[in-house]
GROMACS .gro file of C-alpha atoms in nm:
model
  396
    1UNK     CA    1  -1.355  -0.643  -1.718
    2UNK     CA    2  -1.071  -0.596  -1.972
    3UNK     CA    3  -0.750  -0.695  -1.844
    4UNK     CA    4  -0.406  -0.675  -2.036
    5UNK     CA    5  -0.190  -0.803  -1.737
    6UNK     CA    6  -0.156  -1.156  -1.841
    7UNK     CA    7   0.204  -1.128  -1.952
    8UNK     CA    8   0.269  -0.814  -1.758
    9UNK     CA    9   0.284  -1.016  -1.433
   10UNK     CA   10   0.548  -1.219  -1.579
   11UNK     CA   11   0.750  -0.922  -1.692
   12UNK     CA   12   0.735  -0.798  -1.337
   13UNK     CA   13   0.861  -1.133  -1.223
   14UNK     CA   14   1.182  -1.102  -1.455
   15UNK     CA   15   1.252  -0.775  -1.274
   16UNK     CA   16   1.241  -0.936  -0.931
   17UNK     CA   17   1.390  -1.284  -1.008
   18UNK     CA   18   1.553  -1.303  -1.335
   19UNK     CA   19   1.935  -1.272  -1.364
   20UNK     CA   20   1.903  -1.075  -1.694
   21UNK     CA   21   1.542  -0.946  -1.732
   22UNK     CA   22   1.662  -0.723  -2.025
   23UNK     CA   23   1.758  -1.028  -2.238
   24UNK     CA   24   1.398  -1.172  -2.173
   25UNK     CA   25   1.231  -0.844  -2.278
   26UNK     CA   26   1.429  -0.811  -2.590
   27UNK     CA   27   1.329  -1.156  -2.710
   28UNK     CA   28   0.950  -1.036  -2.738
   29UNK     CA   29   0.790  -0.923  -3.050
   30UNK     CA   30   0.745  -0.547  -3.115
   31UNK     CA   31   0.387  -0.581  -3.065
   32UNK     CA   32   0.442  -0.761  -2.718
   33UNK     CA   33   0.672  -0.503  -2.611
   34UNK     CA   34   0.422  -0.232  -2.692
   35UNK     CA   35   0.142  -0.384  -2.514
   36UNK     CA   36   0.351  -0.443  -2.203
   37UNK     CA   37   0.466  -0.083  -2.216
   38UNK     CA   38   0.106   0.032  -2.237
   39UNK     CA   39   0.033  -0.189  -1.919
   40UNK     CA   40   0.334  -0.046  -1.730
   41UNK     CA   41   0.207   0.327  -1.822
   42UNK     CA   42  -0.131   0.226  -1.704
   43UNK     CA   43   0.011   0.102  -1.358
   44UNK     CA   44   0.274   0.389  -1.320
   45UNK     CA   45   0.561   0.146  -1.363
   46UNK     CA   46   0.707   0.322  -1.643
   47UNK     CA   47   1.022   0.425  -1.442
   48UNK     CA   48   1.078   0.048  -1.344
   49UNK     CA   49   1.057  -0.067  -1.730
   50UNK     CA   50   1.308   0.229  -1.807
   51UNK     CA   51   1.566   0.117  -1.539
   52UNK     CA   52   1.549  -0.273  -1.654
   53UNK     CA   53   1.464  -0.242  -2.008
   54UNK     CA   54   1.568   0.101  -2.135
   55UNK     CA   55   1.778   0.000  -2.450
   56UNK     CA   56   1.499  -0.261  -2.567
   57UNK     CA   57   1.206  -0.036  -2.512
   58UNK     CA   58   1.007   0.064  -2.822
   59UNK     CA   59   1.121   0.401  -2.973
   60UNK     CA   60   0.777   0.551  -2.899
   61UNK     CA   61   0.806   0.471  -2.535
   62UNK     CA   62   1.181   0.522  -2.473
   63UNK     CA   63   1.154   0.896  -2.428
   64UNK     CA   64   0.838   0.906  -2.220
   65UNK     CA   65   0.968   0.655  -1.988
   66UNK     CA   66   1.297   0.817  -1.942
   67UNK     CA   67   1.110   1.140  -1.846
   68UNK     CA   68   0.926   0.943  -1.597
   69UNK     CA   69   1.246   0.790  -1.457
   70UNK     CA   70   1.453   1.099  -1.411
   71UNK     CA   71   1.144   1.280  -1.257
   72UNK     CA   72   1.100   1.009  -0.990
   73UNK     CA   73   1.472   0.992  -0.943
   74UNK     CA   74   1.466   1.372  -0.858
   75UNK     CA   75   1.188   1.335  -0.619
   76UNK     CA   76   1.311   1.042  -0.451
   77UNK     CA   77   1.662   1.198  -0.397
   78UNK     CA   78   1.475   1.488  -0.213
   79UNK     CA   79   1.281   1.224  -0.030
   80UNK     CA   80   1.593   1.039   0.102
   81UNK     CA   81   1.728   1.364   0.224
   82UNK     CA   82   1.429   1.451   0.420
   83UNK     CA   83   1.365   1.104   0.551
   84UNK     CA   84   1.726   1.063   0.676
   85UNK     CA   85   1.671   1.411   0.867
   86UNK     CA   86   1.348   1.294   1.025
   87UNK     CA   87   1.491   0.966   1.111
   88UNK     CA   88   1.796   1.123   1.300
   89UNK     CA   89   1.573   1.384   1.445
   90UNK     CA   90   1.333   1.117   1.610
   91UNK     CA   91   1.624   0.940   1.759
   92UNK     CA   92   1.762   1.244   1.912
   93UNK     CA   93   1.411   1.292   2.082
   94UNK     CA   94   1.446   0.942   2.222
   95UNK     CA   95   1.261   0.737   1.962
   96UNK     CA   96   1.362   0.428   1.760
   97UNK     CA   97   1.185   0.451   1.437
   98UNK     CA   98   1.084   0.150   1.245
   99UNK     CA   99   1.044   0.209   0.849
  100UNK     CA  100   0.754   0.050   0.714
  101UNK     CA  101   0.657  -0.074   0.335
  102UNK     CA  102   0.835   0.154   0.069
  103UNK     CA  103   1.026   0.351   0.343
  104UNK     CA  104   1.196   0.028   0.412
  105UNK     CA  105   1.188  -0.147   0.090
  106UNK     CA  106   1.348   0.122  -0.120
  107UNK     CA  107   1.682   0.108   0.081
  108UNK     CA  108   1.662  -0.263   0.195
  109UNK     CA  109   1.503  -0.479  -0.109
  110UNK     CA  110   1.504  -0.295  -0.423
  111UNK     CA  111   1.823  -0.259  -0.643
  112UNK     CA  112   1.769   0.114  -0.649
  113UNK     CA  113   1.542   0.367  -0.435
  114UNK     CA  114   1.422   0.502  -0.754
  115UNK     CA  115   1.226   0.204  -0.824
  116UNK     CA  116   1.014   0.223  -0.504
  117UNK     CA  117   0.834   0.559  -0.548
  118UNK     CA  118   0.680   0.664  -0.230
  119UNK     CA  119   0.384   0.883  -0.157
  120UNK     CA  120   0.476   0.908   0.195
  121UNK     CA  121   0.714   0.774   0.451
  122UNK     CA  122   0.542   0.541   0.694
  123UNK     CA  123   0.724   0.437   1.034
  124UNK     CA  124   0.636   0.291   1.365
  125UNK     CA  125   0.791   0.362   1.700
  126UNK     CA  126   0.781   0.118   1.992
  127UNK     CA  127   0.712   0.401   2.236
  128UNK     CA  128   0.670   0.763   2.288
  129UNK     CA  129   0.467   0.790   1.955
  130UNK     CA  130   0.230   1.076   2.054
  131UNK     CA  131   0.513   1.285   2.234
  132UNK     CA  132   0.753   1.242   1.948
  133UNK     CA  133   0.481   1.345   1.706
  134UNK     CA  134   0.387   1.665   1.903
  135UNK     CA  135   0.756   1.760   1.934
  136UNK     CA  136   0.810   1.728   1.559
  137UNK     CA  137   0.526   1.975   1.502
  138UNK     CA  138   0.627   2.234   1.762
  139UNK     CA  139   0.981   2.251   1.607
  140UNK     CA  140   0.818   2.377   1.278
  141UNK     CA  141   1.005   2.178   1.022
  142UNK     CA  142   0.725   1.913   1.005
  143UNK     CA  143   0.362   2.022   1.018
  144UNK     CA  144   0.023   1.849   0.997
  145UNK     CA  145  -0.276   1.921   0.775
  146UNK     CA  146  -0.644   1.790   0.864
  147UNK     CA  147  -0.827   1.568   0.647
  148UNK     CA  148  -0.678   1.206   0.726
  149UNK     CA  149  -0.860   1.025   1.011
  150UNK     CA  150  -0.607   0.845   1.226
  151UNK     CA  151  -0.757   0.501   1.224
  152UNK     CA  152  -0.414   0.343   1.225
  153UNK     CA  153  -0.163   0.646   1.220
  154UNK     CA  154  -0.135   0.985   1.374
  155UNK     CA  155  -0.200   1.291   1.147
  156UNK     CA  156   0.044   1.298   0.863
  157UNK     CA  157   0.354   1.510   0.877
  158UNK     CA  158   0.455   1.743   0.604
  159UNK     CA  159   0.762   1.942   0.544
  160UNK     CA  160   0.822   2.249   0.342
  161UNK     CA  161   0.879   2.059   0.027
  162UNK     CA  162   0.563   1.847   0.033
  163UNK     CA  163   0.730   1.537   0.147
  164UNK     CA  164   0.479   1.333   0.385
  165UNK     CA  165   0.569   1.116   0.667
  166UNK     CA  166   0.300   0.916   0.877
  167UNK     CA  167   0.370   0.776   1.234
  168UNK     CA  168   0.178   0.453   1.268
  169UNK     CA  169   0.010   0.350   1.568
  170UNK     CA  170   0.017  -0.034   1.448
  171UNK     CA  171   0.236  -0.169   1.173
  172UNK     CA  172  -0.078  -0.340   1.045
  173UNK     CA  173  -0.387  -0.189   0.902
  174UNK     CA  174  -0.685  -0.234   1.131
  175UNK     CA  175  -0.838  -0.599   1.138
  176UNK     CA  176  -1.011  -0.825   1.389
  177UNK     CA  177  -0.829  -0.937   1.679
  178UNK     CA  178  -0.518  -0.751   1.584
  179UNK     CA  179  -0.230  -0.763   1.853
  180UNK     CA  180  -0.164  -0.453   2.024
  181UNK     CA  181   0.128  -0.234   1.916
  182UNK     CA  182   0.367  -0.303   2.206
  183UNK     CA  183   0.372  -0.658   2.096
  184UNK     CA  184   0.561  -0.579   1.810
  185UNK     CA  185   0.855  -0.460   1.982
  186UNK     CA  186   1.015  -0.785   2.019
  187UNK     CA  187   1.049  -0.802   1.656
  188UNK     CA  188   1.252  -0.499   1.625
  189UNK     CA  189   1.649  -0.563   1.536
  190UNK     CA  190   1.921  -0.364   1.455
  191UNK     CA  191   2.057  -0.310   1.101
  192UNK     CA  192   2.424  -0.256   0.988
  193UNK     CA  193   2.357   0.115   0.936
  194UNK     CA  194   2.251   0.157   1.293
  195UNK     CA  195   1.891   0.179   1.208
  196UNK     CA  196   1.591  -0.036   1.357
  197UNK     CA  197   1.385  -0.273   1.143
  198UNK     CA  198   1.155  -0.579   1.171
  199UNK     CA  199   1.273  -0.893   1.058
  200UNK     CA  200   1.199  -0.930   0.671
  201UNK     CA  201   0.936  -1.194   0.733
  202UNK     CA  202   0.724  -0.947   0.931
  203UNK     CA  203   0.771  -0.698   0.649
  204UNK     CA  204   0.650  -0.946   0.384
  205UNK     CA  205   0.345  -1.017   0.608
  206UNK     CA  206   0.259  -0.634   0.655
  207UNK     CA  207   0.269  -0.604   0.274
  208UNK     CA  208   0.041  -0.908   0.222
  209UNK     CA  209  -0.231  -0.771   0.466
  210UNK     CA  210  -0.190  -0.413   0.320
  211UNK     CA  211  -0.296  -0.589  -0.020
  212UNK     CA  212  -0.594  -0.735   0.138
  213UNK     CA  213  -0.681  -0.405   0.321
  214UNK     CA  214  -0.676  -0.225  -0.002
  215UNK     CA  215  -0.903  -0.487  -0.169
  216UNK     CA  216  -0.637  -0.627  -0.393
  217UNK     CA  217  -0.609  -0.310  -0.616
  218UNK     CA  218  -0.285  -0.200  -0.747
  219UNK     CA  219  -0.126  -0.559  -0.731
  220UNK     CA  220   0.149  -0.494  -0.981
  221UNK     CA  221   0.329  -0.275  -0.760
  222UNK     CA  222   0.256  -0.490  -0.443
  223UNK     CA  223   0.395  -0.797  -0.639
  224UNK     CA  224   0.705  -0.596  -0.698
  225UNK     CA  225   0.745  -0.526  -0.325
  226UNK     CA  226   0.690  -0.888  -0.215
  227UNK     CA  227   0.928  -1.020  -0.486
  228UNK     CA  228   1.214  -0.797  -0.432
  229UNK     CA  229   1.198  -0.861  -0.056
  230UNK     CA  230   1.190  -1.219  -0.094
  231UNK     CA  231   1.479  -1.209  -0.363
  232UNK     CA  232   1.696  -0.973  -0.131
  233UNK     CA  233   1.640  -1.174   0.207
  234UNK     CA  234   1.579  -1.533   0.080
  235UNK     CA  235   1.280  -1.546   0.310
  236UNK     CA  236   1.202  -1.853   0.549
  237UNK     CA  237   0.846  -1.993   0.484
  238UNK     CA  238   0.859  -2.151   0.833
  239UNK     CA  239   0.901  -1.823   0.994
  240UNK     CA  240   0.633  -1.642   0.786
  241UNK     CA  241   0.388  -1.923   0.911
  242UNK     CA  242   0.519  -1.880   1.255
  243UNK     CA  243   0.446  -1.515   1.255
  244UNK     CA  244   0.102  -1.551   1.105
  245UNK     CA  245  -0.018  -1.790   1.357
  246UNK     CA  246   0.142  -1.579   1.654
  247UNK     CA  247  -0.020  -1.253   1.502
  248UNK     CA  248  -0.344  -1.417   1.395
  249UNK     CA  249  -0.321  -1.276   1.051
  250UNK     CA  250  -0.615  -1.380   0.832
  251UNK     CA  251  -0.452  -1.402   0.491
  252UNK     CA  252  -0.323  -1.737   0.371
  253UNK     CA  253   0.019  -1.660   0.206
  254UNK     CA  254  -0.028  -1.933  -0.031
  255UNK     CA  255  -0.310  -1.720  -0.226
  256UNK     CA  256  -0.040  -1.467  -0.364
  257UNK     CA  257   0.165  -1.758  -0.507
  258UNK     CA  258  -0.137  -1.954  -0.647
  259UNK     CA  259  -0.294  -1.656  -0.821
  260UNK     CA  260   0.023  -1.533  -0.982
  261UNK     CA  261   0.245  -1.831  -1.076
  262UNK     CA  262   0.365  -1.640  -1.371
  263UNK     CA  263   0.519  -1.373  -1.149
  264UNK     CA  264   0.677  -1.630  -0.894
  265UNK     CA  265   0.939  -1.877  -1.070
  266UNK     CA  266   0.896  -2.237  -0.966
  267UNK     CA  267   1.188  -2.222  -0.727
  268UNK     CA  268   1.061  -1.918  -0.553
  269UNK     CA  269   0.712  -2.037  -0.455
  270UNK     CA  270   0.745  -2.021  -0.067
  271UNK     CA  271   0.369  -2.173  -0.026
  272UNK     CA  272   0.150  -2.386  -0.211
  273UNK     CA  273  -0.232  -2.407  -0.155
  274UNK     CA  274  -0.576  -2.504  -0.312
  275UNK     CA  275  -0.821  -2.249  -0.389
  276UNK     CA  276  -1.129  -2.226  -0.614
  277UNK     CA  277  -1.043  -2.137  -0.964
  278UNK     CA  278  -1.278  -1.854  -0.996
  279UNK     CA  279  -1.132  -1.692  -0.678
  280UNK     CA  280  -0.795  -1.698  -0.839
  281UNK     CA  281  -0.921  -1.529  -1.163
  282UNK     CA  282  -1.129  -1.267  -0.977
  283UNK     CA  283  -0.816  -1.189  -0.790
  284UNK     CA  284  -0.590  -1.157  -1.113
  285UNK     CA  285  -0.862  -0.971  -1.284
  286UNK     CA  286  -0.900  -0.732  -0.991
  287UNK     CA  287  -0.528  -0.681  -0.934
  288UNK     CA  288  -0.443  -0.610  -1.259
  289UNK     CA  289  -0.717  -0.354  -1.339
  290UNK     CA  290  -0.614   0.020  -1.342
  291UNK     CA  291  -0.863   0.308  -1.247
  292UNK     CA  292  -0.714   0.610  -1.386
  293UNK     CA  293  -1.040   0.744  -1.484
  294UNK     CA  294  -1.137   0.795  -1.120
  295UNK     CA  295  -1.020   1.129  -0.955
  296UNK     CA  296  -0.909   1.006  -0.625
  297UNK     CA  297  -0.853   0.696  -0.444
  298UNK     CA  298  -1.116   0.804  -0.169
  299UNK     CA  299  -1.378   0.829  -0.467
  300UNK     CA  300  -1.268   0.482  -0.569
  301UNK     CA  301  -1.338   0.342  -0.215
  302UNK     CA  302  -1.684   0.523  -0.200
  303UNK     CA  303  -1.763   0.347  -0.539
  304UNK     CA  304  -1.673   0.017  -0.416
  305UNK     CA  305  -1.805   0.041  -0.070
  306UNK     CA  306  -2.097   0.284  -0.050
  307UNK     CA  307  -2.305   0.236  -0.407
  308UNK     CA  308  -2.367  -0.147  -0.355
  309UNK     CA  309  -2.514  -0.077  -0.002
  310UNK     CA  310  -2.908  -0.080   0.031
  311UNK     CA  311  -3.120   0.208   0.148
  312UNK     CA  312  -3.076   0.110   0.517
  313UNK     CA  313  -2.699   0.046   0.469
  314UNK     CA  314  -2.660   0.391   0.315
  315UNK     CA  315  -2.816   0.547   0.619
  316UNK     CA  316  -2.592   0.378   0.863
  317UNK     CA  317  -2.282   0.466   0.646
  318UNK     CA  318  -2.367   0.842   0.647
  319UNK     CA  319  -2.477   0.824   0.995
  320UNK     CA  320  -2.133   0.684   1.126
  321UNK     CA  321  -1.949   0.940   0.936
  322UNK     CA  322  -2.163   1.239   1.066
  323UNK     CA  323  -2.169   1.143   1.455
  324UNK     CA  324  -1.834   1.278   1.549
  325UNK     CA  325  -1.731   1.292   1.882
  326UNK     CA  326  -1.506   1.577   2.032
  327UNK     CA  327  -1.235   1.335   2.135
  328UNK     CA  328  -1.223   1.212   1.757
  329UNK     CA  329  -1.198   1.587   1.658
  330UNK     CA  330  -0.921   1.655   1.895
  331UNK     CA  331  -0.727   1.365   1.786
  332UNK     CA  332  -0.807   1.429   1.405
  333UNK     CA  333  -0.700   1.774   1.387
  334UNK     CA  334  -0.401   1.774   1.658
  335UNK     CA  335  -0.622   1.997   1.903
  336UNK     CA  336  -0.539   2.053   2.281
  337UNK     CA  337  -0.742   1.867   2.528
  338UNK     CA  338  -0.880   2.205   2.654
  339UNK     CA  339  -1.001   2.341   2.317
  340UNK     CA  340  -1.288   2.586   2.309
  341UNK     CA  341  -1.642   2.457   2.178
  342UNK     CA  342  -1.604   2.733   1.887
  343UNK     CA  343  -1.297   2.556   1.766
  344UNK     CA  344  -1.447   2.224   1.784
  345UNK     CA  345  -1.761   2.357   1.606
  346UNK     CA  346  -1.558   2.496   1.327
  347UNK     CA  347  -1.357   2.149   1.302
  348UNK     CA  348  -1.680   1.974   1.287
  349UNK     CA  349  -1.813   2.190   1.031
  350UNK     CA  350  -1.509   2.143   0.827
  351UNK     CA  351  -1.484   1.777   0.859
  352UNK     CA  352  -1.865   1.717   0.772
  353UNK     CA  353  -1.845   1.975   0.492
  354UNK     CA  354  -1.569   1.786   0.330
  355UNK     CA  355  -1.750   1.449   0.340
  356UNK     CA  356  -2.067   1.606   0.196
  357UNK     CA  357  -1.892   1.780  -0.077
  358UNK     CA  358  -1.710   1.441  -0.168
  359UNK     CA  359  -2.037   1.252  -0.178
  360UNK     CA  360  -2.200   1.525  -0.378
  361UNK     CA  361  -1.934   1.494  -0.645
  362UNK     CA  362  -1.969   1.110  -0.594
  363UNK     CA  363  -2.344   1.120  -0.670
  364UNK     CA  364  -2.290   1.362  -0.972
  365UNK     CA  365  -2.044   1.120  -1.171
  366UNK     CA  366  -2.130   0.822  -1.350
  367UNK     CA  367  -1.881   0.548  -1.294
  368UNK     CA  368  -1.705   0.389  -1.569
  369UNK     CA  369  -1.812   0.051  -1.659
  370UNK     CA  370  -1.473  -0.095  -1.555
  371UNK     CA  371  -1.518   0.051  -1.214
  372UNK     CA  372  -1.877  -0.100  -1.187
  373UNK     CA  373  -1.744  -0.435  -1.276
  374UNK     CA  374  -1.451  -0.391  -1.039
  375UNK     CA  375  -1.701  -0.346  -0.763
  376UNK     CA  376  -1.876  -0.633  -0.835
  377UNK     CA  377  -1.567  -0.881  -0.862
  378UNK     CA  378  -1.428  -0.710  -0.528
  379UNK     CA  379  -1.762  -0.790  -0.359
  380UNK     CA  380  -1.770  -1.134  -0.510
  381UNK     CA  381  -1.401  -1.195  -0.408
  382UNK     CA  382  -1.462  -1.075  -0.056
  383UNK     CA  383  -1.740  -1.346  -0.018
  384UNK     CA  384  -1.541  -1.619  -0.147
  385UNK     CA  385  -1.244  -1.548   0.085
  386UNK     CA  386  -1.468  -1.520   0.378
  387UNK     CA  387  -1.653  -1.845   0.267
  388UNK     CA  388  -1.317  -2.009   0.225
  389UNK     CA  389  -1.191  -1.869   0.558
  390UNK     CA  390  -0.831  -1.771   0.432
  391UNK     CA  391  -0.748  -2.046   0.686
  392UNK     CA  392  -0.420  -2.164   0.600
  393UNK     CA  393  -0.495  -2.428   0.363
  394UNK     CA  394  -0.146  -2.423   0.254
  395UNK     CA  395   0.172  -2.627   0.244
  396UNK     CA  396   0.531  -2.491   0.264
   0.00000   0.00000   0.00000
């Protein structure tokens, strides 16, 4: 699978760690600048390139990247207003919201919130989660829409401007032996602005596990998250190790440093470890690939998980998604406990219909060769990581 990210990862590392990233970019040849700009566009990071390198960008990219930067700026400005209102209202309802991922990073790690574009606003509450979620819906400013199964968060909330917020039931995506949500309350601390937050080392581990849950796709963005968080807060490797052991997290933190030494300068490598060379190469190749040819992230997940299954595996896959319980429907679509059977049947038909339509579209398309190759690499990477155990074979 063709991958142009060798060199691109280094440029991203300049943004996070170099004192003058523009000077480094300026020294590149014209062709190298164009190659990196093409990679930035493919990974939807053109606004970041404009922020750091605008005066050194090739002329054919400067205007395009400038439009991207200003569009993201306008969207993020509206997001900031909406999120402040939401956070204030949750506090008035007795909640103590803790921002997760981009909602935290944009304001507490990146040099500008514009650099961390957000598709939604993720937060976690130590207690009163469902009551506050219901109260926000009842007030009318935020509403829910069906279609997202609440495996680790309640149905997403939308405001009139299309901004979306997700109240998570667990700060981490589901994984085996995960701790229960109340266990995270002891990690909450007060920030100078009066808001609540986890310690930065826990945010770093949440990001790393999010990478693993997403199959290591879109790693250029994730690397920027990890890098800016590390640079801003001067993270403690010892504390990361303590939290990882306490929470029984599966991913060895050394993996990300060994796979991307060009992103992390020598003095910023918190962990070192020994991994098979092919495993690291697969991770770089998969992490640097882009999938703009696919219409949706859900379709990509189907491509990478459903197509490789055998006949019996496909039957089990479809059965699990069609045998839907009333309790699941009530939770997914925000229905009351005493809802009528007719309403449950209507939601069931809608839920199954959406999934069947997605599968029909999926089977009617021929995936690009890059996607088929990505699926093969992803499965091989998963086998290698399972075999290796991700078992802390690292040194600080």
